[in-house]
Amino acid sequence: MEVLVTSPWVPREWIRAHGLEPRGAWFAQLDPSGALPEGVCAFAGAMARLHQAQPHAGIVFTTACDQMRRAADATASSGGKHAFLFSLPATWQTSAARKLYHAEVARLGKYLESLGGHTPGEEELMREIRRSEAQRAHRRRILEAGSSSDRGVPLALVGGPLLPSQWSLFDAVEAAGGRVVLNATEPGERSVLPPLPPMAPGQEAVIALADHYFDHAVDVFHRPNTRLYAWLGERLQARGARGILLWAHLACDLWRVEAASLREAFDLPVLVLEAHRVGTGGLRDRQRLGAFIESRR
Ligand code: SF4
């Protein structure tokens, strides 16, 4: 059975070890045409409709933002039977937040069993952890190779979910004379965890896995958001980014309000690109993009 996951901070290995198939919701078939009520983020709106297209799949929502909570409520109230709301702690500096995350991973396990999954043994989970580690290592290599070109104005793309239907943004950047040297959207580089450190003797695999996700989630909903800024700062400098493209879904206040702070923290110009729908950006964005890149030459 497929389990659609709407956040990078829900351990895929845990789902697979239960004998179920995790799938990033970014890659699910989304309906780009449905009308959205005013004030609804296009991504959260698309997530709220996922169960209609895939009624037999499990869907894991998170409490990352109010919009996503509402998508989980809307799914439940419109008959979606397999939704689960994972409480992602907004804080990350306290042991209470870590405990909450551990408890949510355990609760997710019970939910997966309710979908027909089985309780994984230690070796089964370790196998899935190793498999994910290998996949992430592969992704890291691709991302590093992707940033080795030296043509075009180097720019960082920072923000929320960037769906396959929106990947033409990369072409638009290139056509305007830029190149993306850091993709800090979802499910881009920001969503790729670093390698799991060696486990302490006697440590349970599920605890090590939960701690790793908890310690390396880099997102805008965290308070304080210093982890996001530290992660970005290191990479913006290393890649020589000359500007930031802030990818913010319309009605996503969480990302939009970062524009001024990003400008100030990194002393770089920021262009806000609004994603109105789950389709691609329009001509207005292209023109603004062209002018922005021209100004950074
Ligand atoms: S883009 Fe913003 S509003 Fe939409 S789901 Fe993500 S954090 Fe929430």
XYZ file of C-alpha atoms and ligand atoms in Angstrom:
305
model
C 0.000 0.000 0.000
C 1.173 3.473 -0.835
C 1.547 6.113 1.880
C 1.735 9.696 0.598
C 3.892 11.926 2.740
C 3.417 15.690 2.605
C 6.582 16.699 4.482
C 10.258 15.758 4.210
C 10.410 15.436 8.015
C 8.470 12.189 8.316
C 10.860 9.194 8.255
C 10.323 7.251 5.021
C 12.472 4.395 6.334
C 9.982 3.802 9.130
C 7.132 3.473 6.637
C 9.045 1.136 4.358
C 10.159 -1.013 7.280
C 6.455 -1.555 8.046
C 6.092 -3.089 4.595
C 4.361 -0.048 3.043
C 5.486 2.204 0.208
C 6.188 5.850 1.090
C 5.829 8.397 -1.668
C 6.536 12.121 -1.545
C 3.262 13.945 -2.172
C 5.155 16.397 -4.427
C 5.303 13.583 -6.996
C 1.685 12.487 -6.678
C -0.786 13.262 -9.425
C -2.150 16.655 -8.462
C -5.113 18.422 -9.910
C -3.886 21.843 -11.119
C -7.288 23.022 -12.258
C -9.407 22.951 -9.109
C -10.500 26.374 -7.877
C -8.954 27.370 -4.576
C -10.825 29.347 -1.942
C -9.188 32.712 -1.300
C -6.297 32.547 1.135
C -5.519 28.882 0.532
C -1.979 27.883 -0.360
C -1.981 25.964 -3.649
C 0.143 23.168 -2.237
C -1.988 22.667 0.872
C -5.099 22.919 -1.336
C -3.751 20.188 -3.604
C -2.943 18.044 -0.553
C -6.522 18.417 0.673
C -7.698 16.901 -2.627
C -5.176 14.048 -2.742
C -7.494 11.463 -1.209
C -10.014 11.971 -4.008
C -7.481 10.843 -6.612
C -5.977 8.139 -4.400
C -8.682 6.979 -1.989
C -6.830 3.795 -1.077
C -3.509 5.378 -0.194
C -2.554 6.487 3.301
C -1.766 10.210 3.615
C 0.473 11.685 6.276
C -0.124 15.375 6.942
C 1.884 17.378 9.432
C 1.286 20.339 11.703
C 4.042 22.323 9.941
C 1.564 25.127 9.223
C -2.102 26.016 9.724
C -2.836 25.432 6.057
C -1.610 21.859 6.272
C -3.643 21.242 9.430
C -6.701 22.507 7.583
C -5.899 20.199 4.645
C -5.867 17.267 7.093
C -9.223 18.399 8.561
C -10.717 18.853 5.095
C -9.562 15.362 4.112
C -11.121 13.819 7.204
C -14.393 15.742 6.873
C -14.789 14.895 3.197
C -14.537 11.177 3.788
C -10.775 10.571 3.441
C -10.349 7.430 5.536
C -6.619 7.058 5.679
C -5.302 10.409 6.846
C -2.837 10.818 9.693
C -1.758 14.128 11.241
C 1.846 14.029 12.459
C 2.615 16.660 15.114
C 5.890 18.245 14.073
C 7.212 20.285 16.997
C 7.783 23.901 16.012
C 10.583 24.182 18.570
C 13.737 22.110 18.400
C 15.872 23.161 21.343
C 14.096 21.383 24.175
C 14.045 17.759 25.272
C 10.230 18.001 25.427
C 10.136 18.732 21.685
C 12.436 15.781 20.995
C 10.242 13.525 23.141
C 7.162 14.684 21.281
C 8.831 13.841 17.962
C 9.764 10.360 19.251
C 6.180 9.836 20.425
C 4.850 10.882 17.019
C 7.115 8.401 15.253
C 5.746 5.672 17.561
C 2.159 6.835 16.906
C 2.881 6.809 13.169
C 3.946 3.179 13.590
C 0.527 2.302 15.055
C -1.178 4.092 12.185
C 0.932 2.147 9.661
C -0.126 -1.074 11.370
C -3.752 0.019 11.071
C -3.154 0.273 7.313
C -1.931 -3.326 7.208
C 1.763 -2.789 7.947
C 3.681 -4.975 10.379
C 5.885 -4.018 13.340
C 9.413 -4.007 11.919
C 12.266 -5.876 13.537
C 15.531 -4.107 14.273
C 17.326 -5.643 11.290
C 14.447 -4.795 8.943
C 14.575 -1.144 9.950
C 18.363 -1.063 9.685
C 18.098 -2.417 6.159
C 15.722 0.398 5.199
C 17.933 2.972 6.879
C 20.922 1.754 4.847
C 18.840 1.830 1.673
C 17.741 5.428 2.297
C 21.295 6.428 3.169
C 22.468 5.097 -0.204
C 19.674 6.958 -2.022
C 20.476 10.202 -0.244
C 24.194 9.823 -0.994
C 23.250 9.472 -4.661
C 21.069 12.602 -4.508
C 23.844 14.570 -2.847
C 26.250 13.595 -5.631
C 23.752 14.741 -8.278
C 23.174 18.031 -6.470
C 26.901 18.689 -6.188
C 27.461 17.875 -9.855
C 24.557 20.154 -10.777
C 26.214 23.134 -9.153
C 29.557 22.743 -10.942
C 28.556 24.705 -14.096
C 29.864 28.259 -14.148
C 27.533 29.827 -16.713
C 24.922 32.357 -15.692
C 24.399 34.473 -12.590
C 24.531 32.158 -9.530
C 21.278 32.285 -7.589
C 19.752 30.443 -4.668
C 16.192 29.219 -4.908
C 14.732 29.153 -1.413
C 11.245 28.375 -0.247
C 8.363 25.953 -0.022
C 7.183 23.063 -2.184
C 8.318 23.158 -5.808
C 6.318 20.595 -7.726
C 7.374 18.776 -10.905
C 4.789 20.844 -12.812
C 6.752 23.917 -11.706
C 10.235 22.731 -12.631
C 10.132 24.873 -15.769
C 11.210 27.606 -13.359
C 14.778 26.285 -13.754
C 14.526 26.771 -17.531
C 13.116 30.257 -17.011
C 16.074 31.132 -14.756
C 18.528 29.825 -17.318
C 16.797 31.544 -20.211
C 17.063 34.820 -18.293
C 20.822 34.335 -17.822
C 20.906 32.845 -14.336
C 21.571 29.438 -12.824
C 20.351 27.879 -9.623
C 23.367 26.961 -7.494
C 21.290 26.081 -4.439
C 17.832 24.574 -4.529
C 16.548 25.034 -0.996
C 12.914 24.266 -1.788
C 10.985 21.085 -1.051
C 11.878 18.430 -2.018
C 15.234 19.977 -3.025
C 18.557 20.000 -1.252
C 17.055 21.379 1.951
C 15.112 18.134 2.266
C 18.146 15.848 1.951
C 19.388 14.781 5.365
C 23.139 14.470 5.987
C 24.564 10.964 6.539
C 23.345 9.228 9.691
C 26.171 9.142 12.251
C 27.260 5.766 13.686
C 24.758 4.553 16.268
C 25.672 4.411 19.940
C 26.161 0.851 21.285
C 22.793 -0.633 22.197
C 20.833 2.267 20.691
C 17.544 1.309 19.084
C 17.435 1.997 15.348
C 14.096 3.826 15.576
C 15.488 6.218 18.200
C 18.602 6.917 16.124
C 16.416 7.503 13.063
C 13.986 9.800 14.890
C 16.861 11.794 16.392
C 18.466 12.195 12.992
C 15.296 13.620 11.447
C 14.661 15.775 14.483
C 18.214 17.150 14.501
C 18.437 17.902 10.781
C 15.007 19.144 9.748
C 15.613 22.580 8.203
C 12.384 24.481 7.778
C 10.672 27.813 8.014
C 8.138 26.842 10.688
C 10.799 26.248 13.340
C 11.171 28.678 16.187
C 13.743 29.985 16.448
C 14.526 29.743 12.751
C 18.266 30.015 13.299
C 18.828 26.488 12.047
C 17.383 27.412 8.644
C 19.528 30.527 8.472
C 22.703 28.684 9.528
C 22.061 26.008 6.891
C 21.435 28.621 4.211
C 24.330 30.875 5.222
C 26.897 28.130 4.842
C 25.679 27.171 1.379
C 24.998 30.650 0.013
C 28.581 31.553 0.727
C 30.110 28.299 -0.509
C 28.171 28.493 -3.805
C 28.745 32.205 -4.345
C 25.037 33.041 -4.720
C 24.486 36.632 -5.874
C 20.787 36.740 -5.152
C 17.910 34.785 -3.656
C 14.748 33.739 -5.439
C 12.164 33.243 -2.724
C 9.600 30.698 -3.888
C 6.465 31.377 -1.868
C 3.042 29.940 -2.508
C 0.363 32.572 -2.558
C -1.187 32.640 0.934
C 1.929 31.112 2.480
C 2.736 33.709 5.098
C 5.457 31.568 6.603
C 7.791 31.873 3.620
C 6.681 35.292 2.425
C 7.601 37.041 5.677
C 11.151 35.745 5.410
C 11.942 38.053 2.465
C 13.135 40.974 4.595
C 15.036 38.764 7.050
C 16.806 36.912 4.242
C 17.846 40.208 2.660
C 19.167 41.491 5.930
C 20.816 38.273 7.140
C 22.764 37.605 3.950
C 23.046 41.069 2.456
C 21.659 39.712 -0.800
C 18.761 40.956 -2.927
C 15.648 38.802 -2.743
C 13.034 38.382 -5.447
C 9.745 36.874 -4.272
C 8.264 34.535 -6.869
C 4.674 33.652 -6.135
C 3.269 30.254 -6.940
C -0.415 30.868 -7.613
C -1.320 27.361 -8.624
C 0.300 23.970 -8.722
C 1.041 24.754 -12.396
C 3.929 26.919 -13.528
C 4.544 30.651 -12.982
C 3.239 33.192 -15.471
C 4.809 35.777 -17.771
C 4.719 38.436 -15.065
C 7.163 36.364 -13.009
C 9.374 35.801 -16.028
C 9.684 39.520 -16.671
C 10.499 40.292 -13.066
C 12.921 37.383 -13.025
C 14.711 38.716 -16.111
C 15.049 42.179 -14.601
C 16.312 40.756 -11.310
C 18.972 38.595 -12.961
C 20.045 41.456 -15.208
C 20.594 43.584 -12.105
C 22.875 40.912 -10.600
C 25.293 40.610 -13.529
S 3.796 26.404 1.239
Fe 3.487 27.459 3.196
S 1.277 27.481 3.541
Fe 1.718 25.990 1.933
S 1.872 24.068 3.005
Fe 3.969 24.886 2.860
S 4.307 26.099 4.727
Fe 2.104 25.669 4.541
